[in-house]
Short mmCIF file of C-alpha atoms in Angstrom, two decimals:
data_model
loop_
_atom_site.label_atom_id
_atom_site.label_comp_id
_atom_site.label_asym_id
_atom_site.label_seq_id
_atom_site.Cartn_x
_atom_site.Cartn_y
_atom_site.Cartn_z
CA UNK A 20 99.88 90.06 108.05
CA UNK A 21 98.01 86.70 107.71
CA UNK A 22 94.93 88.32 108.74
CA UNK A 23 92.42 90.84 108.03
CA UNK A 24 91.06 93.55 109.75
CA UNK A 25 87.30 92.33 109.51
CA UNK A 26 85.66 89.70 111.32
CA UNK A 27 83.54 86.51 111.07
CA UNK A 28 81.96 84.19 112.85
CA UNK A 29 83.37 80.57 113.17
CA UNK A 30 83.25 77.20 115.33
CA UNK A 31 86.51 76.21 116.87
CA UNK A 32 88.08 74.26 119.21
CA UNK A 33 91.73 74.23 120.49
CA UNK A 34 94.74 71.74 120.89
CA UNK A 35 93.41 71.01 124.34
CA UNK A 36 90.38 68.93 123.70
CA UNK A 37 89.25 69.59 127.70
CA UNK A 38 88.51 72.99 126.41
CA UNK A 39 85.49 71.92 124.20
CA UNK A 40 84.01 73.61 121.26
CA UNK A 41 83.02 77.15 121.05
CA UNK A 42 81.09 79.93 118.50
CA UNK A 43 83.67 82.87 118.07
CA UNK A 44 82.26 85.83 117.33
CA UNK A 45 85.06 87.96 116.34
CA UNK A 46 87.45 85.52 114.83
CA UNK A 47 89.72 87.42 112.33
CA UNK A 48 89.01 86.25 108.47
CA UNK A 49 92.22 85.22 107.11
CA UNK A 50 93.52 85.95 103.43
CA UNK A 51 95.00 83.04 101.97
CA UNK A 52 98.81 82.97 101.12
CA UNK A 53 100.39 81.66 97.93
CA UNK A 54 98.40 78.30 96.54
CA UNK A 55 95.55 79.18 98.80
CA UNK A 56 92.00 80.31 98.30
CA UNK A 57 89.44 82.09 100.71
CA UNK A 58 86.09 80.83 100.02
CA UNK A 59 82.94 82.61 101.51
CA UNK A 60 81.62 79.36 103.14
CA UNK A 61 77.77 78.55 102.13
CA UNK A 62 76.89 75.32 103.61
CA UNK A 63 78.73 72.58 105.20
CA UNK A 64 77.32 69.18 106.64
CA UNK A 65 78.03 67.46 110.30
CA UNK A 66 80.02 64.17 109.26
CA UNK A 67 80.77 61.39 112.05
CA UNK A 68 84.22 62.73 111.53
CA UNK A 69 83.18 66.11 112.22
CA UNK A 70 81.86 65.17 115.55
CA UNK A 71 85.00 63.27 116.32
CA UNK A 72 87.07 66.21 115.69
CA UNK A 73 84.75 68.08 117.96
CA UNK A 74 84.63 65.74 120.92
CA UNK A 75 88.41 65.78 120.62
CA UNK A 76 89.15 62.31 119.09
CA UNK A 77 91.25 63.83 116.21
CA UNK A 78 93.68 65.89 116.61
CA UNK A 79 94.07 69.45 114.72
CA UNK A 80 96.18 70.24 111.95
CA UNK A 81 97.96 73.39 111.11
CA UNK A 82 99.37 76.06 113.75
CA UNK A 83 96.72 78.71 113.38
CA UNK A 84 95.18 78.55 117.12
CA UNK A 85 92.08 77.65 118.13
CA UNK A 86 91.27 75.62 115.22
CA UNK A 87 88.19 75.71 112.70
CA UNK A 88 85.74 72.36 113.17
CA UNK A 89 84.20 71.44 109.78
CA UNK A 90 85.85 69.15 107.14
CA UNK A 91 83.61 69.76 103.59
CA UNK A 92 81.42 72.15 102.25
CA UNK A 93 80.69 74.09 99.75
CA UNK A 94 80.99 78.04 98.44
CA UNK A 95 82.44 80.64 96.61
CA UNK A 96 86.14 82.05 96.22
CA UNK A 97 86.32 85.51 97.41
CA UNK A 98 90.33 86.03 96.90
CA UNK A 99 93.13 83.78 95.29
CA UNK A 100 96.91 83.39 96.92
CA UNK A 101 99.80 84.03 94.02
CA UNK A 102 100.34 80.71 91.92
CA UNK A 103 96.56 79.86 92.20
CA UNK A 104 94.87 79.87 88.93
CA UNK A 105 92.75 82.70 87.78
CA UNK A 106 89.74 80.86 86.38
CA UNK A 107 89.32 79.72 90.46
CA UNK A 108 88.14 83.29 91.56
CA UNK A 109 84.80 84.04 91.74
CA UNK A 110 83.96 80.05 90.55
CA UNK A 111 81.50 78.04 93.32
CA UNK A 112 83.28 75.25 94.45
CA UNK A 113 82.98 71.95 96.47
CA UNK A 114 86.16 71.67 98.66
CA UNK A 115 87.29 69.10 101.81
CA UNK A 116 90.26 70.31 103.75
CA UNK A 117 91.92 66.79 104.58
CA UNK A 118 93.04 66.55 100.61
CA UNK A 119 96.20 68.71 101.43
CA UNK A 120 96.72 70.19 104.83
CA UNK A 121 98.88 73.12 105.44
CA UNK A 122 99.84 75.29 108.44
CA UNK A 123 97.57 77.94 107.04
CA UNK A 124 94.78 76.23 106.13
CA UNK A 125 91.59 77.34 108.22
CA UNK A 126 87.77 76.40 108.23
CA UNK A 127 85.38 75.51 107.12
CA UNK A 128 82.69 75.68 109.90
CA UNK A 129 83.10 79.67 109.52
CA UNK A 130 81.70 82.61 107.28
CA UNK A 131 85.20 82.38 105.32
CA UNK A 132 87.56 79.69 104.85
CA UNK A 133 91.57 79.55 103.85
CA UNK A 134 92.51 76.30 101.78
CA UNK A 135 95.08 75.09 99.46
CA UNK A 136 93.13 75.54 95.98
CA UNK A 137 93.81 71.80 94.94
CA UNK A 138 91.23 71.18 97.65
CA UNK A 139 88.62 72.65 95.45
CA UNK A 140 86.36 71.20 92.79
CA UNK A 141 84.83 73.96 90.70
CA UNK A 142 80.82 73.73 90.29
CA UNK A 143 78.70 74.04 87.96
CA UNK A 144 76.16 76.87 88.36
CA UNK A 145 73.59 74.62 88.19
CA UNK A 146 74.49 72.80 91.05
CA UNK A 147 73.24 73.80 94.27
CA UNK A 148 75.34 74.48 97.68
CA UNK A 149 73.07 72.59 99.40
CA UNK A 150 73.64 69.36 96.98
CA UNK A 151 77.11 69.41 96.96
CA UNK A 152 78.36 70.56 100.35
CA UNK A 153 78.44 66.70 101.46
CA UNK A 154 80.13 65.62 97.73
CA UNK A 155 83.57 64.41 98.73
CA UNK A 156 84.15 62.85 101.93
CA UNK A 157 82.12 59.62 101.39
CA UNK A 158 82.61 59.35 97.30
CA UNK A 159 86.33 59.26 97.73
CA UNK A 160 86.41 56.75 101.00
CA UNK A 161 84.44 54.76 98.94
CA UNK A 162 86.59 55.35 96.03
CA UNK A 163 89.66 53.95 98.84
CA UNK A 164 88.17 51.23 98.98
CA UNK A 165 87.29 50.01 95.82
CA UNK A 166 91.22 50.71 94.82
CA UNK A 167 92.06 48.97 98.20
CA UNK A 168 89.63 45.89 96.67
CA UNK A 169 90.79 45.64 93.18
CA UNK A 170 94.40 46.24 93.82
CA UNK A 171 94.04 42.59 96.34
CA UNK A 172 91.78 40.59 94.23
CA UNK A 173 89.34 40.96 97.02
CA UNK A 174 85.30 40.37 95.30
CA UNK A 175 83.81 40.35 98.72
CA UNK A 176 83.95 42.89 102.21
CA UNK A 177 82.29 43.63 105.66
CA UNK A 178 81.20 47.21 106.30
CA UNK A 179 79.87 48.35 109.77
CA UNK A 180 77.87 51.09 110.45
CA UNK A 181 76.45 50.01 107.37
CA UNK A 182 73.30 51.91 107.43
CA UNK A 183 75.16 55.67 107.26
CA UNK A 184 75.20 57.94 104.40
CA UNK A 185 78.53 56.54 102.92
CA UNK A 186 77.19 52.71 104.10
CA UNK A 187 74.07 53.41 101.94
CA UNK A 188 75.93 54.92 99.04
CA UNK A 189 78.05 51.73 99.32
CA UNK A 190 75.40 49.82 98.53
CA UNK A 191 75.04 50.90 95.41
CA UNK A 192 78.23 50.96 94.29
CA UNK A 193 79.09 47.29 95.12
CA UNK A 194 75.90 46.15 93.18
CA UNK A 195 77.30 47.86 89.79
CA UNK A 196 80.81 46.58 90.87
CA UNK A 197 79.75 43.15 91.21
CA UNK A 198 80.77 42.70 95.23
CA UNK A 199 79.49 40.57 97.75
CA UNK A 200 78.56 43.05 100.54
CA UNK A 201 77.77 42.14 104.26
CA UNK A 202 76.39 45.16 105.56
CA UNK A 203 76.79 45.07 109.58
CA UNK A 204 74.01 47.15 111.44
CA UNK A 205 73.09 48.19 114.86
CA UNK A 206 69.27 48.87 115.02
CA UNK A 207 66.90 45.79 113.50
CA UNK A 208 64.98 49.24 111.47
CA UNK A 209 68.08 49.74 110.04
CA UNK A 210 67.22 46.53 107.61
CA UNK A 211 64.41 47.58 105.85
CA UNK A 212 66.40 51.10 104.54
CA UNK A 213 69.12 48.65 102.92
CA UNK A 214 66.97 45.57 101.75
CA UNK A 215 65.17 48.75 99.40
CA UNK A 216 68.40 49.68 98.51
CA UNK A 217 69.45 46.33 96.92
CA UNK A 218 71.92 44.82 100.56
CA UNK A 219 71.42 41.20 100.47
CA UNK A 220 73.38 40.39 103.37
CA UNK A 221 72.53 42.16 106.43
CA UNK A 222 73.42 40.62 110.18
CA UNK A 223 73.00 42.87 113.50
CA UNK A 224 76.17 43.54 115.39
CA UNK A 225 73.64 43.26 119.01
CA UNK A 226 71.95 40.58 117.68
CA UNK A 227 73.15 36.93 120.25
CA UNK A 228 73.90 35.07 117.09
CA UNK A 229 75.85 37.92 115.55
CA UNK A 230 79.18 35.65 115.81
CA UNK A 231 77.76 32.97 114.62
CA UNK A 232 75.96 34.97 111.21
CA UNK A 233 78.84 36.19 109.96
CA UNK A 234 81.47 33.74 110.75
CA UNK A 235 79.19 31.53 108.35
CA UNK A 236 78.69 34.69 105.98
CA UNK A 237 82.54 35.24 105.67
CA UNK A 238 83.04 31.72 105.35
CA UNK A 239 80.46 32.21 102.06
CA UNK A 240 81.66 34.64 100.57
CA UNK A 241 85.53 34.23 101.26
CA UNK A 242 85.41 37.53 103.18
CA UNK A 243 89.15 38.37 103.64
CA UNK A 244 88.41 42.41 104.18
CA UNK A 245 86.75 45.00 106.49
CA UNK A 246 85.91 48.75 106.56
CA UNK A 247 85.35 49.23 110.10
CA UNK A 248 83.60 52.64 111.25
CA UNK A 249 82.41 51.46 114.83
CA UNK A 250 85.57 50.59 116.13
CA UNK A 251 86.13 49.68 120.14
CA UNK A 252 85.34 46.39 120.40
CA UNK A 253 83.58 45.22 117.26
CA UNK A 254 86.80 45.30 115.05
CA UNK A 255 87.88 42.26 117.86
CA UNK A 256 84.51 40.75 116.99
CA UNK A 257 85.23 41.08 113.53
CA UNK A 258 88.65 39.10 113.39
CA UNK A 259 87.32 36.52 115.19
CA UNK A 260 84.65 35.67 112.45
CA UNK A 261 86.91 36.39 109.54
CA UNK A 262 89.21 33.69 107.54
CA UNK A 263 92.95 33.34 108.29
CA UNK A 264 94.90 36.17 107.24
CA UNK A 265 92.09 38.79 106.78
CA UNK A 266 92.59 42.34 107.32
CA UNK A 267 90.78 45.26 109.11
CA UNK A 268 90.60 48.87 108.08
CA UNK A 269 89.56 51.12 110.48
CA UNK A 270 88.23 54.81 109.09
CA UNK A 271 86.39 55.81 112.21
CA UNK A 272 85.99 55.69 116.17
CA UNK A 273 82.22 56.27 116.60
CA UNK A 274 81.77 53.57 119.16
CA UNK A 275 84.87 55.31 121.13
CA UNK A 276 87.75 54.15 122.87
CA UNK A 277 88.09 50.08 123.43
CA UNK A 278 88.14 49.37 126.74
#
């Protein structure tokens, strides 16, 4: 059997997205089959993606039914599937589910988890759950697009929802990279928080000259790229201020549905 006899708590939410999310009590904990790993789940963060998957957005993947909510976090492996390495049991690990889905894969907003293994990074025990439940999902977007960049010559790019954990992280990394940045926000406090982290070019998506401020920016800075979060109808906005033959990559819905 794919399941235990003992039983956990976990968050779920089922292929009909009318049916909402729900805290199971007595959800089954699942051992994990061959290349899998059940990790006793210590912390986990709520990602934009995370409340996409709640609200339905995203669909599930894998058959096991209802389906876990929860994309990263962080714990310890409790029991290894045959063809999983042995130095992975016992070992605290950093893990995000959307690395290598499988039909068996469930978690991770639960007590225990069922993943394939290569979804795991093994931690040091210095490191804390708490500081590395969050350690994937935004390093290796940004990591996307910084191969996405180099591999098309491109030296400058437009991010919206610029002022969110990966936006501010972003930051950063374009300064050591060398890369013009135009950091699209949607609340004027939103500027100070990115001006202290080094973003030189900041324009506010509600602001009336909005158009206007970046058409000239992308004009600038020969901005030929995007890394749109918001969605709806800002990525419209967006192509209308970029140069000829620019292109758009969406990673996110959070201003919904265009309409």
């Amino acid at each position: 059997s794919t399941w235990d006899f003992f039983y956990m708590k976990a968050v779920v939410r089922y292929s009909d997205p009318t049916k909402g999310c729900m805290l199971l009590e007595g959800a089954p904990i699942p051992l994990p089959p061959a290349e899998h790993v059940q990790i006793k789940v210590m912390a986990s963060p709520i990602n934009p993606c995370d409340e996409s998957f709640c609200l339905g957005k995203y669909k599930p993947h894998g058959k096991v039914e209802p389906h876990a909510c929860g994309y990263e976090g962080s714990g310890i492996i409790t029991l290894i599937g045959e063809g999983v390495p042995k130095e992975y049991l016992n070992k605290r690990v950093a893990f995000y589910r959307a690395l290598k889905y499988t039909d068996a894969s469930f978690g991770v907003w639960s007590q225990y988890a069922v993943l394939h293994y290569s979804t795991c990074i093994i931690l040091d025990d210095s490191m804390s759950f708490e500081d590395t439940c969050g350690m994937l999902i935004n390093p290796l977007t940004i990591f996307g697009f910084l191969e996405i960049m180099k591999k098309k010559g491109y030296k400058s790019m437009i991010h919206t929802a610029a002022a969110s954990s990966l936006g501010k992280m972003l930051v950063g990394v374009c300064l050591s990279e060398g890369i013009d940045l135009v950091c699209v926000i949607r609340r004027e406090e939103q500027r100070k928080t990115l001006e202290s982290l080094g973003a030189k070019y900041i324009i506010n998506q509600n602001d009336s000259s909005f158009e206007k401020d970046l058409k000239l920016l992308a004009e600038k800075l020969n901005c030929q790229i995007a890394f749109d979060a918001v969605g709806a109808e800002l990525t419209a906005r967006l192509f209308a201020c970029m140069p000829p033959k620019s292109k758009i990559y969406m990673y996110g819905q959070l201003g919904g549905d265009y309409k």
